PDB file of C-alpha atoms in Angstrom:
ATOM      1  CA  UNK U  15     129.154-265.070 -62.815  1.00  0.00           C
ATOM      2  CA  UNK U  16     130.255-267.845 -65.092  1.00  0.00           C
ATOM      3  CA  UNK U  17     131.000-270.816 -62.832  1.00  0.00           C
ATOM      4  CA  UNK U  18     133.432-272.459 -65.267  1.00  0.00           C
ATOM      5  CA  UNK U  19     136.983-271.984 -64.154  1.00  0.00           C
ATOM      6  CA  UNK U  20     136.019-270.246 -60.798  1.00  0.00           C
ATOM      7  CA  UNK U  21     137.354-271.536 -57.555  1.00  0.00           C
ATOM      8  CA  UNK U  22     134.434-272.591 -55.246  1.00  0.00           C
ATOM      9  CA  UNK U  23     134.200-273.519 -51.516  1.00  0.00           C
ATOM     10  CA  UNK U  24     131.456-275.859 -50.375  1.00  0.00           C
ATOM     11  CA  UNK U  25     131.070-276.458 -46.647  1.00  0.00           C
ATOM     12  CA  UNK U  26     129.477-279.560 -45.589  1.00  0.00           C
ATOM     13  CA  UNK U  27     130.748-280.879 -48.997  1.00  0.00           C
ATOM     14  CA  UNK U  28     131.331-284.416 -47.925  1.00  0.00           C
ATOM     15  CA  UNK U  29     127.748-285.574 -47.703  1.00  0.00           C
ATOM     16  CA  UNK U  30     124.058-284.811 -48.398  1.00  0.00           C
ATOM     17  CA  UNK U  31     123.179-281.458 -50.078  1.00  0.00           C
ATOM     18  CA  UNK U  32     126.793-280.278 -49.786  1.00  0.00           C
ATOM     19  CA  UNK U  33     128.254-283.266 -51.708  1.00  0.00           C
ATOM     20  CA  UNK U  34     125.577-282.941 -54.451  1.00  0.00           C
ATOM     21  CA  UNK U  35     126.467-279.252 -54.761  1.00  0.00           C
ATOM     22  CA  UNK U  36     130.139-280.066 -54.892  1.00  0.00           C
ATOM     23  CA  UNK U  37     129.625-282.577 -57.622  1.00  0.00           C
ATOM     24  CA  UNK U  38     127.317-280.174 -59.614  1.00  0.00           C
ATOM     25  CA  UNK U  39     129.784-277.249 -59.368  1.00  0.00           C
ATOM     26  CA  UNK U  40     132.585-279.540 -60.648  1.00  0.00           C
ATOM     27  CA  UNK U  41     130.436-280.677 -63.453  1.00  0.00           C
ATOM     28  CA  UNK U  42     129.902-277.137 -64.456  1.00  0.00           C
ATOM     29  CA  UNK U  43     133.652-276.667 -64.556  1.00  0.00           C
ATOM     30  CA  UNK U  44     134.394-275.006 -61.143  1.00  0.00           C
ATOM     31  CA  UNK U  45     137.566-275.845 -59.193  1.00  0.00           C
ATOM     32  CA  UNK U  46     135.954-277.244 -56.065  1.00  0.00           C
ATOM     33  CA  UNK U  47     137.283-277.297 -52.507  1.00  0.00           C
ATOM     34  CA  UNK U  48     135.315-279.728 -50.338  1.00  0.00           C
ATOM     35  CA  UNK U  49     135.276-278.444 -46.780  1.00  0.00           C
ATOM     36  CA  UNK U  50     133.969-280.816 -43.951  1.00  0.00           C
ATOM     37  CA  UNK U  51     134.619-281.805 -40.532  1.00  0.00           C
ATOM     38  CA  UNK U  52     134.755-285.397 -41.818  1.00  0.00           C
ATOM     39  CA  UNK U  53     138.135-285.401 -43.536  1.00  0.00           C
ATOM     40  CA  UNK U  54     138.060-288.939 -44.830  1.00  0.00           C
ATOM     41  CA  UNK U  55     134.562-288.423 -46.630  1.00  0.00           C
ATOM     42  CA  UNK U  56     135.890-284.918 -47.851  1.00  0.00           C
ATOM     43  CA  UNK U  57     138.944-286.649 -49.348  1.00  0.00           C
ATOM     44  CA  UNK U  58     136.760-289.329 -51.053  1.00  0.00           C
ATOM     45  CA  UNK U  59     134.335-286.802 -52.682  1.00  0.00           C
ATOM     46  CA  UNK U  60     137.212-284.489 -53.731  1.00  0.00           C
ATOM     47  CA  UNK U  61     139.091-287.294 -55.423  1.00  0.00           C
ATOM     48  CA  UNK U  62     135.950-288.288 -57.304  1.00  0.00           C
ATOM     49  CA  UNK U  63     135.440-284.800 -58.693  1.00  0.00           C
ATOM     50  CA  UNK U  64     138.992-283.639 -59.089  1.00  0.00           C
ATOM     51  CA  UNK U  65     138.820-281.156 -56.235  1.00  0.00           C
ATOM     52  CA  UNK U  66     140.667-280.599 -53.021  1.00  0.00           C
ATOM     53  CA  UNK U  67     139.657-281.690 -49.543  1.00  0.00           C
ATOM     54  CA  UNK U  68     139.891-279.394 -46.698  1.00  0.00           C
ATOM     55  CA  UNK U  69     139.257-280.537 -43.206  1.00  0.00           C
ATOM     56  CA  UNK U  70     137.229-277.680 -41.654  1.00  0.00           C
ATOM     57  CA  UNK U  71     135.245-276.802 -38.554  1.00  0.00           C
ATOM     58  CA  UNK U  72     133.378-273.703 -39.497  1.00  0.00           C
ATOM     59  CA  UNK U  73     132.973-272.643 -35.886  1.00  0.00           C
ATOM     60  CA  UNK U  74     136.771-272.512 -35.384  1.00  0.00           C
ATOM     61  CA  UNK U  75     138.422-269.517 -36.915  1.00  0.00           C
ATOM     62  CA  UNK U  76     141.926-271.137 -37.072  1.00  0.00           C
ATOM     63  CA  UNK U  77     140.410-274.084 -38.829  1.00  0.00           C
ATOM     64  CA  UNK U  78     138.560-271.965 -41.346  1.00  0.00           C
ATOM     65  CA  UNK U  79     141.721-269.873 -42.099  1.00  0.00           C
ATOM     66  CA  UNK U  80     143.731-272.966 -42.678  1.00  0.00           C
ATOM     67  CA  UNK U  81     141.111-274.507 -44.996  1.00  0.00           C
ATOM     68  CA  UNK U  82     140.846-271.209 -47.061  1.00  0.00           C
ATOM     69  CA  UNK U  83     144.627-271.115 -47.314  1.00  0.00           C
ATOM     70  CA  UNK U  84     144.771-274.737 -48.512  1.00  0.00           C
ATOM     71  CA  UNK U  85     141.926-274.258 -51.031  1.00  0.00           C
ATOM     72  CA  UNK U  86     143.667-271.069 -52.335  1.00  0.00           C
ATOM     73  CA  UNK U  87     146.988-272.820 -52.737  1.00  0.00           C
ATOM     74  CA  UNK U  88     145.321-275.504 -54.865  1.00  0.00           C
ATOM     75  CA  UNK U  89     142.799-273.442 -56.913  1.00  0.00           C
ATOM     76  CA  UNK U  90     143.659-269.819 -56.380  1.00  0.00           C
ATOM     77  CA  UNK U  91     141.304-267.275 -54.614  1.00  0.00           C
ATOM     78  CA  UNK U  92     137.748-268.494 -54.377  1.00  0.00           C
ATOM     79  CA  UNK U  93     134.887-266.348 -55.676  1.00  0.00           C
ATOM     80  CA  UNK U  94     132.116-268.765 -54.725  1.00  0.00           C
ATOM     81  CA  UNK U  95     131.203-269.833 -51.176  1.00  0.00           C
ATOM     82  CA  UNK U  96     128.413-272.395 -50.648  1.00  0.00           C
ATOM     83  CA  UNK U  97     127.365-272.454 -46.994  1.00  0.00           C
ATOM     84  CA  UNK U  98     125.765-275.806 -46.573  1.00  0.00           C
ATOM     85  CA  UNK U  99     127.366-277.354 -43.364  1.00  0.00           C
ATOM     86  CA  UNK U 100     124.762-277.769 -40.722  1.00  0.00           C
ATOM     87  CA  UNK U 101     123.406-279.978 -37.946  1.00  0.00           C
ATOM     88  CA  UNK U 102     119.935-280.740 -36.656  1.00  0.00           C
ATOM     89  CA  UNK U 103     118.120-281.310 -33.346  1.00  0.00           C
ATOM     90  CA  UNK U 104     114.786-282.499 -32.131  1.00  0.00           C
ATOM     91  CA  UNK U 105     114.210-281.552 -28.485  1.00  0.00           C
ATOM     92  CA  UNK U 106     110.867-280.570 -26.925  1.00  0.00           C
ATOM     93  CA  UNK U 107     111.073-277.622 -24.526  1.00  0.00           C
ATOM     94  CA  UNK U 108     109.825-279.785 -21.867  1.00  0.00           C
ATOM     95  CA  UNK U 109     110.436-283.487 -22.032  1.00  0.00           C
ATOM     96  CA  UNK U 110     108.077-286.238 -21.170  1.00  0.00           C
ATOM     97  CA  UNK U 111     109.677-286.725 -17.732  1.00  0.00           C
ATOM     98  CA  UNK U 112     109.141-282.890 -17.038  1.00  0.00           C
ATOM     99  CA  UNK U 113     112.733-281.851 -17.518  1.00  0.00           C
ATOM    100  CA  UNK U 114     113.628-278.706 -19.555  1.00  0.00           C
ATOM    101  CA  UNK U 115     115.409-279.115 -22.846  1.00  0.00           C
ATOM    102  CA  UNK U 116     119.277-278.964 -22.421  1.00  0.00           C
ATOM    103  CA  UNK U 117     120.595-275.543 -23.185  1.00  0.00           C
ATOM    104  CA  UNK U 118     123.758-277.101 -24.524  1.00  0.00           C
ATOM    105  CA  UNK U 119     121.711-278.659 -27.391  1.00  0.00           C
ATOM    106  CA  UNK U 120     120.250-275.247 -28.369  1.00  0.00           C
ATOM    107  CA  UNK U 121     123.706-273.623 -28.146  1.00  0.00           C
ATOM    108  CA  UNK U 122     125.424-276.311 -30.271  1.00  0.00           C
ATOM    109  CA  UNK U 123     122.930-275.917 -33.174  1.00  0.00           C
ATOM    110  CA  UNK U 124     123.045-272.204 -33.114  1.00  0.00           C
ATOM    111  CA  UNK U 125     126.881-272.289 -32.993  1.00  0.00           C
ATOM    112  CA  UNK U 126     127.284-274.561 -36.030  1.00  0.00           C
ATOM    113  CA  UNK U 127     124.427-273.404 -38.292  1.00  0.00           C
ATOM    114  CA  UNK U 128     124.322-269.770 -37.644  1.00  0.00           C
ATOM    115  CA  UNK U 129     127.503-268.502 -36.069  1.00  0.00           C
ATOM    116  CA  UNK U 130     129.701-270.995 -38.056  1.00  0.00           C
ATOM    117  CA  UNK U 131     128.168-269.947 -41.342  1.00  0.00           C
ATOM    118  CA  UNK U 132     128.723-266.274 -40.382  1.00  0.00           C
ATOM    119  CA  UNK U 133     132.289-266.969 -39.327  1.00  0.00           C
ATOM    120  CA  UNK U 134     133.454-268.633 -42.628  1.00  0.00           C
ATOM    121  CA  UNK U 135     131.391-265.998 -44.616  1.00  0.00           C
ATOM    122  CA  UNK U 136     133.231-262.987 -43.034  1.00  0.00           C
ATOM    123  CA  UNK U 137     136.600-264.698 -43.607  1.00  0.00           C
ATOM    124  CA  UNK U 138     135.839-265.355 -47.240  1.00  0.00           C
ATOM    125  CA  UNK U 139     134.373-261.863 -47.783  1.00  0.00           C
ATOM    126  CA  UNK U 140     137.527-260.303 -46.244  1.00  0.00           C
ATOM    127  CA  UNK U 141     139.583-262.165 -49.004  1.00  0.00           C
ATOM    128  CA  UNK U 142     137.171-261.657 -51.762  1.00  0.00           C
ATOM    129  CA  UNK U 143     137.010-257.899 -51.574  1.00  0.00           C
ATOM    130  CA  UNK U 144     140.616-257.879 -52.436  1.00  0.00           C
ATOM    131  CA  UNK U 145     140.147-259.672 -55.761  1.00  0.00           C
ATOM    132  CA  UNK U 146     139.945-257.644 -59.048  1.00  0.00           C
ATOM    133  CA  UNK U 147     136.298-257.337 -60.322  1.00  0.00           C
ATOM    134  CA  UNK U 148     135.190-259.513 -63.114  1.00  0.00           C
ATOM    135  CA  UNK U 149     133.990-257.977 -66.381  1.00  0.00           C
ATOM    136  CA  UNK U 150     130.629-257.240 -64.901  1.00  0.00           C
ATOM    137  CA  UNK U 151     131.932-255.703 -61.718  1.00  0.00           C
ATOM    138  CA  UNK U 152     131.221-258.753 -59.537  1.00  0.00           C
ATOM    139  CA  UNK U 153     133.866-260.108 -57.265  1.00  0.00           C
ATOM    140  CA  UNK U 154     132.141-263.021 -55.651  1.00  0.00           C
ATOM    141  CA  UNK U 155     128.931-264.650 -54.351  1.00  0.00           C
ATOM    142  CA  UNK U 156     128.055-266.570 -51.210  1.00  0.00           C
ATOM    143  CA  UNK U 157     125.014-268.685 -50.701  1.00  0.00           C
ATOM    144  CA  UNK U 158     123.473-269.615 -47.326  1.00  0.00           C
ATOM    145  CA  UNK U 159     121.317-272.766 -46.810  1.00  0.00           C
ATOM    146  CA  UNK U 160     118.229-271.988 -44.653  1.00  0.00           C
ATOM    147  CA  UNK U 161     115.328-274.183 -44.533  1.00  0.00           C
ATOM    148  CA  UNK U 162     111.503-274.226 -44.730  1.00  0.00           C
ATOM    149  CA  UNK U 163     111.863-274.704 -40.923  1.00  0.00           C
ATOM    150  CA  UNK U 164     112.839-271.033 -40.823  1.00  0.00           C
ATOM    151  CA  UNK U 165     109.167-270.177 -41.608  1.00  0.00           C
ATOM    152  CA  UNK U 166     107.283-273.241 -40.688  1.00  0.00           C
ATOM    153  CA  UNK U 167     109.165-275.015 -37.946  1.00  0.00           C
ATOM    154  CA  UNK U 168     107.645-278.206 -36.227  1.00  0.00           C
ATOM    155  CA  UNK U 169     107.603-279.400 -32.661  1.00  0.00           C
ATOM    156  CA  UNK U 170     110.999-279.886 -31.272  1.00  0.00           C
ATOM    157  CA  UNK U 171     112.670-277.763 -34.031  1.00  0.00           C
ATOM    158  CA  UNK U 172     113.244-274.682 -31.827  1.00  0.00           C
ATOM    159  CA  UNK U 173     117.074-274.695 -32.289  1.00  0.00           C
ATOM    160  CA  UNK U 174     117.084-275.671 -35.871  1.00  0.00           C
ATOM    161  CA  UNK U 175     114.435-273.194 -36.883  1.00  0.00           C
ATOM    162  CA  UNK U 176     116.098-270.371 -34.902  1.00  0.00           C
ATOM    163  CA  UNK U 177     119.315-271.128 -36.673  1.00  0.00           C
ATOM    164  CA  UNK U 178     117.802-271.114 -40.109  1.00  0.00           C
ATOM    165  CA  UNK U 179     115.684-268.097 -39.356  1.00  0.00           C
ATOM    166  CA  UNK U 180     118.866-266.326 -38.393  1.00  0.00           C
ATOM    167  CA  UNK U 181     120.382-267.068 -41.767  1.00  0.00           C
ATOM    168  CA  UNK U 182     117.355-265.574 -43.470  1.00  0.00           C
ATOM    169  CA  UNK U 183     117.484-262.439 -41.310  1.00  0.00           C
ATOM    170  CA  UNK U 184     121.200-262.142 -41.988  1.00  0.00           C
ATOM    171  CA  UNK U 185     120.885-262.294 -45.669  1.00  0.00           C
ATOM    172  CA  UNK U 186     119.632-258.792 -46.648  1.00  0.00           C
ATOM    173  CA  UNK U 187     121.866-256.791 -44.358  1.00  0.00           C
ATOM    174  CA  UNK U 188     124.854-258.764 -45.586  1.00  0.00           C
ATOM    175  CA  UNK U 189     123.888-258.307 -49.134  1.00  0.00           C
ATOM    176  CA  UNK U 190     123.468-254.535 -48.647  1.00  0.00           C
ATOM    177  CA  UNK U 191     126.808-254.551 -46.839  1.00  0.00           C
ATOM    178  CA  UNK U 192     128.752-256.270 -49.427  1.00  0.00           C
ATOM    179  CA  UNK U 193     127.090-254.882 -52.539  1.00  0.00           C
ATOM    180  CA  UNK U 194     129.603-252.085 -52.577  1.00  0.00           C
ATOM    181  CA  UNK U 195     132.392-254.599 -53.140  1.00  0.00           C
ATOM    182  CA  UNK U 196     130.522-256.516 -55.827  1.00  0.00           C
ATOM    183  CA  UNK U 197     129.831-259.495 -53.720  1.00  0.00           C
ATOM    184  CA  UNK U 198     126.336-261.037 -53.833  1.00  0.00           C
ATOM    185  CA  UNK U 199     124.700-262.755 -50.885  1.00  0.00           C
ATOM    186  CA  UNK U 200     121.794-265.227 -51.449  1.00  0.00           C
ATOM    187  CA  UNK U 201     119.822-267.804 -49.391  1.00  0.00           C
ATOM    188  CA  UNK U 202     117.875-270.756 -50.306  1.00  0.00           C
ATOM    189  CA  UNK U 203     115.236-272.431 -48.101  1.00  0.00           C
ATOM    190  CA  UNK U 204     114.936-276.100 -49.090  1.00  0.00           C
ATOM    191  CA  UNK U 205     112.055-278.375 -48.090  1.00  0.00           C
ATOM    192  CA  UNK U 206     112.432-281.847 -46.938  1.00  0.00           C
ATOM    193  CA  UNK U 207     114.572-284.442 -48.737  1.00  0.00           C
ATOM    194  CA  UNK U 208     116.602-287.488 -47.923  1.00  0.00           C
ATOM    195  CA  UNK U 209     120.099-286.429 -46.405  1.00  0.00           C
ATOM    196  CA  UNK U 210     122.228-287.955 -43.713  1.00  0.00           C
ATOM    197  CA  UNK U 211     120.891-285.231 -41.420  1.00  0.00           C
ATOM    198  CA  UNK U 212     117.264-286.233 -42.122  1.00  0.00           C
ATOM    199  CA  UNK U 213     118.089-289.946 -41.635  1.00  0.00           C
ATOM    200  CA  UNK U 214     119.369-289.231 -38.175  1.00  0.00           C
ATOM    201  CA  UNK U 215     115.647-288.566 -37.067  1.00  0.00           C
ATOM    202  CA  UNK U 216     113.438-291.342 -35.829  1.00  0.00           C
ATOM    203  CA  UNK U 217     111.648-293.359 -38.490  1.00  0.00           C
ATOM    204  CA  UNK U 218     108.213-291.968 -37.467  1.00  0.00           C
ATOM    205  CA  UNK U 219     109.488-288.466 -37.688  1.00  0.00           C
ATOM    206  CA  UNK U 220     110.953-289.113 -41.227  1.00  0.00           C
ATOM    207  CA  UNK U 221     107.585-290.643 -42.277  1.00  0.00           C
TER     208      UNK U 221
END
């Protein structure tokens, strides 16, 4: 697919890898919608790249539906979805005081990173299948952002690694499912680099 002129959605587009992706897509000529729970930052990035900002909680279907509608009103139907929104956690299963890790923390990370990514992907795909195919038969493409932690998680990364491993495991069946509609499904697994998420960790962990 030629990126120039295509409408693209970038979740987590207000900071970190999402922001860098939104800026690069805009540089390549895409019409970019910056989706993020931080509406103010999304507005800032969108203004700088000539895109549109959409406040969006990927775990909430109504929020996603509204964001997709706003993006489509501004740029037309999207053919590109970049799933980059995500959160982290660092909890040992048993803390130093002997208490078990809070289940709520594990649930929160899985809900955002895995279920949230699936949620917006299913809604995007349902719209994308209705679009006319491009010259090569393709209708769209979605990208998931896993992590090296999906394969080589560290101590305390149980929730994060599980969420990213889930994205990896979801990729092939989704690709096989959507191939009949001309929608590609891909996943990248980046290593460590400085993002707001990384900077939330203690200094010694970052080092």
